[in-house]
Each structure stands twice: as structure tokens, then as C-alpha cells.
Amino acid sequence: MVTLTSNPWPSPAEYEFIRQLVHKHSRIHLGADKKEMVGQRLQRRLKSIGLAGYHEYCDFLKGPQGVEELTALIDVISTNVTSFFREGRHFEFLAKTALPQWVASPARRPEDVFRIWSAGCSSGEEPYSAAIVLSDFFAGHFKYSGQVIASDISTHMLQRAREGTYRTEQVKLPEVEWLKRYFLKGVGANQGCCRVKDNLKKLVEFHHANLFQQEFPAAELMDVILCRNVMIYFDRETQEDLVQRLSRRLAPGGYLLIGHSESLLGLPHRFAPVCPSIFRHHVPAEQEAAPRLTFA
């Protein structure tokens, strides 16, 4: 078993190297106050690859294994806190306002697909929650269909999301019957767990992606973007860049939903505020004729 022979926290120079490397490849901003958190999370990683200290780890990142290890580093320092139907008012807005508005548009065609991007999907609870709303809504509007594009920078989280297996007590849904409709109950070794059914999984497409990469996982524009509790990890310059990028990925009249603790205040943007944490993209004149639905 490898024991750390150096300080349990990286030195200022070591932390600065790690901080800049993470920022360059993920744009995640690690301030001075995150040094202990980074050190704490990296200790287990150092032991798993047989390194005794942060100096050796920095050399490892600079070596031929560095590209592969960078992915593991970002996985380790990424914060992934999520749950099914987290910040539930957003999903109510999706079901009661965004989707009915979209269907009621005079420009709507039967072949159209309502697309949601879950940007920073973590272990999958957010995109599967959105897929449940889509499935439930389009069961009554069968001429149309929906799709969720889910992306994350963490390969580890994406693997968990694709598997779609959760502890049963984690799957807290607004409608009791949804658990039976969309999840399989685990038996034997999987007792106490449930897995997302294929009929829901087929609505979600997972991609390993950086929010700032040039190519977007899907060619089509999105009708809703869920980018919640993501901006808080970026500095102001990066936040401005992100908001502009998200704007370019939204269809006219589409919605951007951010975390309840986040704000676009002070950031240049072209969104119209709907209510706290919900913003609408430019609405073309032909869509203005659609019924104006309010969110209570």
C-alpha cells in the first residue's frame, strides 16, 4: 500500500499547476479556497496509481500518461450533486408551459421533435427526469416526439448515467405510478435498486462533452437547455462565454433554465426573463401568435 510521503496538501506551486491545467481543459475555476478540497480528493487517486506525493503526480500529468490522467483528474475534482426532479418547479414549467406552448405554435409540424439539452447531466437523474416529462406529455400528443441530449465532462458520471441504475430510495418522483412505468425493480444481487426501462432510455442520448468545445454533440437547435448549478464553478469571463454559447444552441423562443442559486445579472445576454432562473430566447413574430401560458 502506497503512503503519501509528502504534505497531505499540494504545495502552492503544485496546486497552481493543477489549477491551471484544470481551467485550461474544463474552464472550471479552482480558487485558493479549494486547495484542501482538491488535496483531499486527490489523495485516493494518488494511492490508486501508486504515487507518493503531488510532485510526482504533477510529473505524471506532464508525461505520456498525462492526457489520459487529465480525464481522471477532472472526474475527481468535479462536483456531482443531483437528484431526480431536483428544483422541481423547472419540470413543472416544462410540462405546463414550455411543451404546451411548443405544440400550440402555428409553425408546428408533425415531424418536429422537442429537444432538451441537459448540460452537465452528472449521473443521469436530470435527463431521465426530463425524459419522464416528455414521455408523459407526448402520450397525449402522439403526433410529436421528444428527445433529451445529455452531456457531461466526467466519463465516470456518464458511465453511471448510461447504466441508469439507482438505489430505490433515491428515485423520488412526483407521480407514484411513474416508478412502475419507467423503472424495473431489482432482484437478487440488485435488490434495493431499480433500473431505468428501455422505453425511457431510448429518449436520452448521452455524450462526453466539454461545454466549451467547438463541436456540439447534436446538429439541431434545442428547445430547452437545462444548465443548472454549472455556472457557479466558472469565473465571470467564462460565464459570459458560456451564456453566449448556450444562446447559439437555442431555437428561437426556446428556454434556458439555470440553477435557483444562479443568476444572469451583470452578464451580457439576449434572453427575456420569465421568472427567477428561467429565461426565454428571442421569439419570432409567427410564434408570438401562440397562446401565452403562464407558470404558477
mmCIF file of C-alpha atoms in Angstrom:
data_model
loop_
_atom_site.group_PDB
_atom_site.id
_atom_site.type_symbol
_atom_site.label_atom_id
_atom_site.label_comp_id
_atom_site.label_asym_id
_atom_site.label_seq_id
_atom_site.Cartn_x
_atom_site.Cartn_y
_atom_site.Cartn_z
ATOM 1 C CA MET A 1 0.000 0.000 0.000
ATOM 2 C CA VAL A 2 1.404 3.397 -1.001
ATOM 3 C CA THR A 3 1.662 6.016 1.747
ATOM 4 C CA LEU A 4 1.883 9.715 0.960
ATOM 5 C CA THR A 5 5.410 10.769 1.895
ATOM 6 C CA SER A 6 4.880 14.483 1.371
ATOM 7 C CA ASN A 7 2.464 17.063 2.720
ATOM 8 C CA PRO A 8 -1.172 15.848 2.506
ATOM 9 C CA TRP A 9 -1.964 19.048 0.566
ATOM 10 C CA PRO A 10 -0.236 20.173 -2.646
ATOM 11 C CA SER A 11 2.330 22.956 -2.329
ATOM 12 C CA PRO A 12 1.407 26.394 -3.742
ATOM 13 C CA ALA A 13 3.345 25.637 -6.936
ATOM 14 C CA GLU A 14 1.813 22.164 -7.306
ATOM 15 C CA TYR A 15 -1.699 23.478 -6.697
ATOM 16 C CA GLU A 16 -1.182 26.289 -9.196
ATOM 17 C CA PHE A 17 -0.089 23.791 -11.846
ATOM 18 C CA ILE A 18 -3.132 21.581 -11.202
ATOM 19 C CA ARG A 19 -5.459 24.591 -11.034
ATOM 20 C CA GLN A 20 -4.267 25.995 -14.371
ATOM 21 C CA LEU A 21 -4.392 22.581 -16.062
ATOM 22 C CA VAL A 22 -7.982 22.007 -14.941
ATOM 23 C CA HIS A 23 -9.005 25.506 -16.040
ATOM 24 C CA LYS A 24 -7.370 25.125 -19.453
ATOM 25 C CA HIS A 25 -9.167 21.885 -20.256
ATOM 26 C CA SER A 26 -12.508 22.322 -18.467
ATOM 27 C CA ARG A 27 -12.730 26.057 -17.644
ATOM 28 C CA ILE A 28 -13.568 25.058 -14.047
ATOM 29 C CA HIS A 29 -12.267 27.773 -11.740
ATOM 30 C CA LEU A 30 -10.496 26.482 -8.644
ATOM 31 C CA GLY A 31 -9.866 29.338 -6.236
ATOM 32 C CA ALA A 32 -7.360 29.386 -3.377
ATOM 33 C CA ASP A 33 -10.140 28.233 -1.043
ATOM 34 C CA LYS A 34 -10.444 24.929 -2.947
ATOM 35 C CA LYS A 35 -6.890 23.752 -2.237
ATOM 36 C CA GLU A 36 -7.806 21.469 0.666
ATOM 37 C CA MET A 37 -10.775 20.042 -1.222
ATOM 38 C CA VAL A 38 -8.573 19.229 -4.223
ATOM 39 C CA GLY A 39 -5.914 17.687 -1.980
ATOM 40 C CA GLN A 40 -8.482 15.616 -0.145
ATOM 41 C CA ARG A 41 -9.993 14.237 -3.338
ATOM 42 C CA LEU A 42 -6.633 13.550 -4.972
ATOM 43 C CA GLN A 43 -5.136 11.569 -2.083
ATOM 44 C CA ARG A 44 -7.130 8.462 -3.011
ATOM 45 C CA ARG A 45 -6.222 8.925 -6.687
ATOM 46 C CA LEU A 46 -2.516 9.140 -5.877
ATOM 47 C CA LYS A 47 -2.687 5.892 -3.904
ATOM 48 C CA SER A 48 -4.603 4.110 -6.667
ATOM 49 C CA ILE A 49 -1.905 4.846 -9.265
ATOM 50 C CA GLY A 50 0.987 4.236 -6.850
ATOM 51 C CA LEU A 51 2.339 7.760 -6.409
ATOM 52 C CA ALA A 52 3.652 9.052 -3.089
ATOM 53 C CA GLY A 53 3.104 12.788 -3.469
ATOM 54 C CA TYR A 54 1.876 15.717 -5.523
ATOM 55 C CA HIS A 55 5.272 16.483 -7.038
ATOM 56 C CA GLU A 56 5.270 13.007 -8.574
ATOM 57 C CA TYR A 57 1.674 13.483 -9.651
ATOM 58 C CA CYS A 58 2.450 16.747 -11.447
ATOM 59 C CA ASP A 59 5.312 14.991 -13.278
ATOM 60 C CA PHE A 60 2.890 12.184 -14.133
ATOM 61 C CA LEU A 61 0.477 14.703 -15.651
ATOM 62 C CA LYS A 62 3.313 16.156 -17.739
ATOM 63 C CA GLY A 63 4.348 12.726 -19.021
ATOM 64 C CA PRO A 64 2.967 10.477 -21.772
ATOM 65 C CA GLN A 65 0.141 9.296 -19.484
ATOM 66 C CA GLY A 66 -0.931 12.891 -18.885
ATOM 67 C CA VAL A 67 -3.706 13.064 -21.485
ATOM 68 C CA GLU A 68 -5.496 10.029 -20.070
ATOM 69 C CA GLU A 69 -4.854 11.091 -16.476
ATOM 70 C CA LEU A 70 -6.288 14.550 -17.137
ATOM 71 C CA THR A 71 -9.695 12.931 -17.690
ATOM 72 C CA ALA A 72 -9.369 11.133 -14.351
ATOM 73 C CA LEU A 73 -8.283 14.375 -12.642
ATOM 74 C CA ILE A 74 -11.353 16.254 -13.881
ATOM 75 C CA ASP A 75 -13.539 13.332 -12.815
ATOM 76 C CA VAL A 76 -12.069 13.527 -9.315
ATOM 77 C CA ILE A 77 -12.441 17.261 -8.788
ATOM 78 C CA SER A 78 -15.856 17.620 -10.479
ATOM 79 C CA THR A 79 -18.705 18.127 -8.022
ATOM 80 C CA ASN A 80 -21.678 15.959 -8.931
ATOM 81 C CA VAL A 81 -24.683 16.661 -6.724
ATOM 82 C CA THR A 82 -28.034 15.803 -8.270
ATOM 83 C CA SER A 83 -31.342 14.020 -7.716
ATOM 84 C CA PHE A 84 -34.495 13.140 -9.614
ATOM 85 C CA PHE A 85 -36.702 16.182 -10.237
ATOM 86 C CA ARG A 86 -34.274 18.435 -8.392
ATOM 87 C CA GLU A 87 -35.585 22.027 -8.352
ATOM 88 C CA GLY A 88 -38.960 20.616 -9.327
ATOM 89 C CA ARG A 89 -40.519 23.899 -10.468
ATOM 90 C CA HIS A 90 -38.400 23.672 -13.609
ATOM 91 C CA PHE A 91 -40.024 20.385 -14.578
ATOM 92 C CA GLU A 92 -43.469 21.821 -13.812
ATOM 93 C CA PHE A 93 -42.642 24.711 -16.126
ATOM 94 C CA LEU A 94 -41.549 22.269 -18.807
ATOM 95 C CA ALA A 95 -44.788 20.258 -18.554
ATOM 96 C CA LYS A 96 -47.261 23.111 -18.062
ATOM 97 C CA THR A 97 -45.777 25.904 -20.156
ATOM 98 C CA ALA A 98 -42.875 25.093 -22.481
ATOM 99 C CA LEU A 99 -44.330 21.928 -24.015
ATOM 100 C CA PRO A 100 -47.944 23.191 -24.475
ATOM 101 C CA GLN A 101 -46.557 26.398 -25.999
ATOM 102 C CA TRP A 102 -44.419 24.413 -28.415
ATOM 103 C CA VAL A 103 -47.336 22.202 -29.520
ATOM 104 C CA ALA A 104 -49.632 25.230 -29.933
ATOM 105 C CA SER A 105 -47.260 27.066 -32.263
ATOM 106 C CA PRO A 106 -48.811 27.688 -35.725
ATOM 107 C CA ALA A 107 -45.488 26.688 -37.268
ATOM 108 C CA ARG A 108 -45.502 23.215 -35.680
ATOM 109 C CA ARG A 109 -45.225 20.195 -37.985
ATOM 110 C CA PRO A 110 -45.884 16.530 -37.099
ATOM 111 C CA GLU A 111 -42.275 15.574 -37.861
ATOM 112 C CA ASP A 112 -40.899 18.143 -35.393
ATOM 113 C CA VAL A 113 -39.052 16.910 -32.292
ATOM 114 C CA PHE A 114 -38.954 18.779 -28.986
ATOM 115 C CA ARG A 115 -35.310 18.728 -27.919
ATOM 116 C CA ILE A 116 -33.845 19.277 -24.459
ATOM 117 C CA TRP A 117 -30.156 19.561 -23.669
ATOM 118 C CA SER A 118 -29.109 18.522 -20.172
ATOM 119 C CA ALA A 119 -25.749 20.305 -19.975
ATOM 120 C CA GLY A 120 -23.809 18.810 -17.096
ATOM 121 C CA CYS A 121 -26.002 15.733 -16.695
ATOM 122 C CA SER A 122 -23.888 14.110 -13.941
ATOM 123 C CA SER A 123 -25.156 10.597 -13.073
ATOM 124 C CA GLY A 124 -28.300 10.934 -15.182
ATOM 125 C CA GLU A 125 -31.080 11.918 -12.773
ATOM 126 C CA GLU A 126 -31.718 15.235 -14.568
ATOM 127 C CA PRO A 127 -32.012 13.920 -18.158
ATOM 128 C CA TYR A 128 -34.130 10.956 -17.056
ATOM 129 C CA SER A 129 -36.432 13.338 -15.159
ATOM 130 C CA ALA A 130 -36.788 15.427 -18.324
ATOM 131 C CA ALA A 131 -37.420 12.272 -20.362
ATOM 132 C CA ILE A 132 -40.224 11.257 -17.974
ATOM 133 C CA VAL A 133 -41.891 14.649 -18.515
ATOM 134 C CA LEU A 134 -41.540 14.261 -22.297
ATOM 135 C CA SER A 135 -42.892 10.720 -22.300
ATOM 136 C CA ASP A 136 -45.844 11.639 -20.108
ATOM 137 C CA PHE A 137 -46.703 14.714 -22.181
ATOM 138 C CA PHE A 138 -46.367 13.162 -25.631
ATOM 139 C CA ALA A 139 -48.533 10.208 -24.598
ATOM 140 C CA GLY A 140 -51.358 12.710 -25.081
ATOM 141 C CA HIS A 141 -49.830 14.403 -28.139
ATOM 142 C CA PHE A 142 -48.737 11.380 -30.133
ATOM 143 C CA LYS A 143 -48.204 13.310 -33.378
ATOM 144 C CA TYR A 144 -44.993 14.716 -31.906
ATOM 145 C CA SER A 145 -41.993 13.343 -30.064
ATOM 146 C CA GLY A 146 -39.223 14.454 -27.727
ATOM 147 C CA GLN A 147 -35.527 13.814 -27.208
ATOM 148 C CA VAL A 148 -33.003 14.596 -24.475
ATOM 149 C CA ILE A 149 -29.351 15.247 -25.321
ATOM 150 C CA ALA A 150 -27.314 14.734 -22.155
ATOM 151 C CA SER A 151 -23.655 15.667 -21.826
ATOM 152 C CA ASP A 152 -21.016 15.774 -19.119
ATOM 153 C CA ILE A 153 -17.277 16.224 -18.871
ATOM 154 C CA SER A 154 -16.958 13.338 -16.402
ATOM 155 C CA THR A 155 -16.593 9.921 -18.037
ATOM 156 C CA HIS A 156 -17.249 8.232 -14.705
ATOM 157 C CA MET A 157 -20.574 10.033 -14.247
ATOM 158 C CA LEU A 158 -21.591 9.304 -17.844
ATOM 159 C CA GLN A 159 -20.982 5.601 -17.317
ATOM 160 C CA ARG A 160 -23.286 5.649 -14.305
ATOM 161 C CA ALA A 161 -25.869 7.664 -16.244
ATOM 162 C CA ARG A 162 -25.882 5.236 -19.175
ATOM 163 C CA GLU A 163 -26.353 2.298 -16.803
ATOM 164 C CA GLY A 164 -29.356 4.054 -15.258
ATOM 165 C CA THR A 165 -29.301 2.057 -12.013
ATOM 166 C CA TYR A 166 -30.113 3.786 -8.723
ATOM 167 C CA ARG A 167 -30.920 2.948 -5.144
ATOM 168 C CA THR A 168 -34.715 2.763 -4.909
ATOM 169 C CA GLU A 169 -34.825 5.349 -2.130
ATOM 170 C CA GLN A 170 -33.056 7.805 -4.455
ATOM 171 C CA VAL A 171 -35.825 7.640 -7.050
ATOM 172 C CA LYS A 172 -38.315 10.111 -5.622
ATOM 173 C CA LEU A 173 -40.832 11.036 -8.312
ATOM 174 C CA PRO A 174 -43.785 13.462 -8.308
ATOM 175 C CA GLU A 175 -46.158 10.731 -9.535
ATOM 176 C CA VAL A 176 -46.149 7.363 -7.734
ATOM 177 C CA GLU A 177 -47.112 5.381 -10.851
ATOM 178 C CA TRP A 178 -44.052 6.663 -12.722
ATOM 179 C CA LEU A 179 -41.801 4.353 -10.717
ATOM 180 C CA LYS A 180 -43.582 1.269 -12.097
ATOM 181 C CA ARG A 181 -43.962 2.761 -15.571
ATOM 182 C CA TYR A 182 -40.354 3.793 -16.103
ATOM 183 C CA PHE A 183 -38.214 1.631 -13.763
ATOM 184 C CA LEU A 184 -37.508 -2.062 -13.264
ATOM 185 C CA LYS A 185 -37.296 -3.355 -9.705
ATOM 186 C CA GLY A 186 -34.011 -5.060 -8.861
ATOM 187 C CA VAL A 187 -33.987 -8.675 -7.638
ATOM 188 C CA GLY A 188 -31.322 -10.907 -6.135
ATOM 189 C CA ALA A 189 -27.997 -9.093 -6.023
ATOM 190 C CA ASN A 190 -29.755 -5.937 -7.279
ATOM 191 C CA GLN A 191 -32.402 -5.925 -4.568
ATOM 192 C CA GLY A 192 -32.931 -2.413 -3.240
ATOM 193 C CA CYS A 193 -32.084 -0.911 -6.629
ATOM 194 C CA CYS A 194 -34.098 -0.021 -9.708
ATOM 195 C CA ARG A 195 -33.070 0.480 -13.321
ATOM 196 C CA VAL A 196 -34.439 2.820 -15.960
ATOM 197 C CA LYS A 197 -36.535 0.932 -18.516
ATOM 198 C CA ASP A 198 -35.514 0.871 -22.155
ATOM 199 C CA ASN A 199 -38.637 2.807 -23.178
ATOM 200 C CA LEU A 200 -37.266 5.790 -21.248
ATOM 201 C CA LYS A 201 -33.594 5.227 -22.079
ATOM 202 C CA LYS A 202 -34.335 5.459 -25.791
ATOM 203 C CA LEU A 203 -35.349 9.110 -25.314
ATOM 204 C CA VAL A 204 -31.927 10.046 -23.894
ATOM 205 C CA GLU A 205 -28.689 10.305 -25.848
ATOM 206 C CA PHE A 206 -25.515 10.632 -23.751
ATOM 207 C CA HIS A 207 -22.330 12.360 -24.923
ATOM 208 C CA HIS A 208 -18.949 13.024 -23.368
ATOM 209 C CA ALA A 209 -18.538 16.733 -23.991
ATOM 210 C CA ASN A 210 -16.911 19.887 -22.725
ATOM 211 C CA LEU A 211 -19.283 22.867 -22.696
ATOM 212 C CA PHE A 212 -16.606 24.911 -24.461
ATOM 213 C CA GLN A 213 -15.622 22.535 -27.236
ATOM 214 C CA GLN A 214 -16.121 23.696 -30.804
ATOM 215 C CA GLU A 215 -18.392 20.898 -31.991
ATOM 216 C CA PHE A 216 -21.737 20.375 -30.299
ATOM 217 C CA PRO A 217 -22.990 16.783 -29.789
ATOM 218 C CA ALA A 218 -26.168 17.464 -31.830
ATOM 219 C CA ALA A 219 -26.606 19.470 -35.013
ATOM 220 C CA GLU A 220 -30.147 20.626 -34.222
ATOM 221 C CA LEU A 221 -31.049 23.619 -32.082
ATOM 222 C CA MET A 222 -32.517 22.923 -28.657
ATOM 223 C CA ASP A 223 -35.972 23.951 -27.420
ATOM 224 C CA VAL A 224 -34.892 23.871 -23.771
ATOM 225 C CA ILE A 225 -31.436 23.920 -22.218
ATOM 226 C CA LEU A 226 -31.005 22.772 -18.639
ATOM 227 C CA CYS A 227 -27.700 24.258 -17.498
ATOM 228 C CA ARG A 228 -28.298 24.239 -13.773
ATOM 229 C CA ASN A 229 -25.771 24.726 -10.997
ATOM 230 C CA VAL A 230 -22.956 24.742 -13.540
ATOM 231 C CA MET A 231 -22.049 28.419 -13.895
ATOM 232 C CA ILE A 232 -21.124 28.664 -10.200
ATOM 233 C CA TYR A 233 -17.906 26.764 -10.986
ATOM 234 C CA PHE A 234 -16.708 29.324 -13.546
ATOM 235 C CA ASP A 235 -15.190 32.791 -13.320
ATOM 236 C CA ARG A 236 -17.068 35.750 -14.783
ATOM 237 C CA GLU A 237 -15.285 35.708 -18.150
ATOM 238 C CA THR A 238 -16.102 32.029 -18.587
ATOM 239 C CA GLN A 239 -19.720 32.602 -17.518
ATOM 240 C CA GLU A 240 -20.100 35.272 -20.213
ATOM 241 C CA ASP A 241 -18.653 32.919 -22.819
ATOM 242 C CA LEU A 242 -20.930 30.093 -21.690
ATOM 243 C CA VAL A 243 -24.113 32.188 -21.837
ATOM 244 C CA GLN A 244 -23.284 33.262 -25.405
ATOM 245 C CA ARG A 245 -22.620 29.654 -26.406
ATOM 246 C CA LEU A 246 -25.894 28.481 -24.883
ATOM 247 C CA SER A 247 -27.729 31.263 -26.712
ATOM 248 C CA ARG A 248 -26.400 29.997 -30.044
ATOM 249 C CA ARG A 249 -27.643 26.470 -29.282
ATOM 250 C CA LEU A 250 -31.246 27.525 -28.516
ATOM 251 C CA ALA A 251 -34.037 27.636 -31.076
ATOM 252 C CA PRO A 252 -35.960 30.928 -31.336
ATOM 253 C CA GLY A 253 -38.462 31.022 -28.493
ATOM 254 C CA GLY A 254 -36.566 28.327 -26.591
ATOM 255 C CA TYR A 255 -35.897 28.400 -22.864
ATOM 256 C CA LEU A 256 -32.724 28.462 -20.781
ATOM 257 C CA LEU A 257 -33.106 27.114 -17.248
ATOM 258 C CA ILE A 258 -30.328 27.776 -14.734
ATOM 259 C CA GLY A 259 -29.982 26.844 -11.068
ATOM 260 C CA HIS A 260 -32.116 28.622 -8.483
ATOM 261 C CA SER A 261 -28.944 29.908 -6.824
ATOM 262 C CA GLU A 262 -27.583 31.261 -10.129
ATOM 263 C CA SER A 263 -28.256 34.491 -11.992
ATOM 264 C CA LEU A 264 -27.546 36.198 -15.304
ATOM 265 C CA LEU A 265 -27.382 39.552 -13.521
ATOM 266 C CA GLY A 266 -24.466 41.577 -14.850
ATOM 267 C CA LEU A 267 -23.811 39.166 -17.741
ATOM 268 C CA PRO A 268 -24.464 40.358 -21.315
ATOM 269 C CA HIS A 269 -27.210 38.247 -22.868
ATOM 270 C CA ARG A 270 -30.233 38.357 -25.198
ATOM 271 C CA PHE A 271 -32.697 36.448 -23.041
ATOM 272 C CA ALA A 272 -36.003 37.720 -21.711
ATOM 273 C CA PRO A 273 -36.551 36.795 -18.045
ATOM 274 C CA VAL A 274 -39.693 34.707 -17.489
ATOM 275 C CA CYS A 275 -39.314 34.164 -13.757
ATOM 276 C CA PRO A 276 -36.287 33.574 -11.484
ATOM 277 C CA SER A 277 -33.895 31.066 -13.135
ATOM 278 C CA ILE A 278 -35.976 30.777 -16.350
ATOM 279 C CA PHE A 279 -35.165 32.808 -19.465
ATOM 280 C CA ARG A 280 -36.588 32.821 -22.991
ATOM 281 C CA HIS A 281 -34.710 33.269 -26.228
ATOM 282 C CA HIS A 282 -35.835 35.692 -28.938
ATOM 283 C CA VAL A 283 -39.394 34.862 -30.066
ATOM 284 C CA PRO A 284 -40.100 35.302 -33.818
ATOM 285 C CA ALA A 285 -43.306 37.084 -34.840
ATOM 286 C CA GLU A 286 -45.047 33.910 -36.031
ATOM 287 C CA GLN A 287 -44.632 32.329 -32.607
ATOM 288 C CA GLU A 288 -45.985 35.378 -30.822
ATOM 289 C CA ALA A 289 -49.445 34.359 -32.053
ATOM 290 C CA ALA A 290 -49.309 31.223 -29.934
ATOM 291 C CA PRO A 291 -51.261 31.300 -26.644
ATOM 292 C CA ARG A 292 -49.341 32.913 -23.806
ATOM 293 C CA LEU A 293 -49.266 30.389 -20.983
ATOM 294 C CA THR A 294 -48.220 31.399 -17.510
ATOM 295 C CA PHE A 295 -46.396 29.463 -14.871
ATOM 296 C CA ALA A 296 -47.928 29.410 -11.400
#
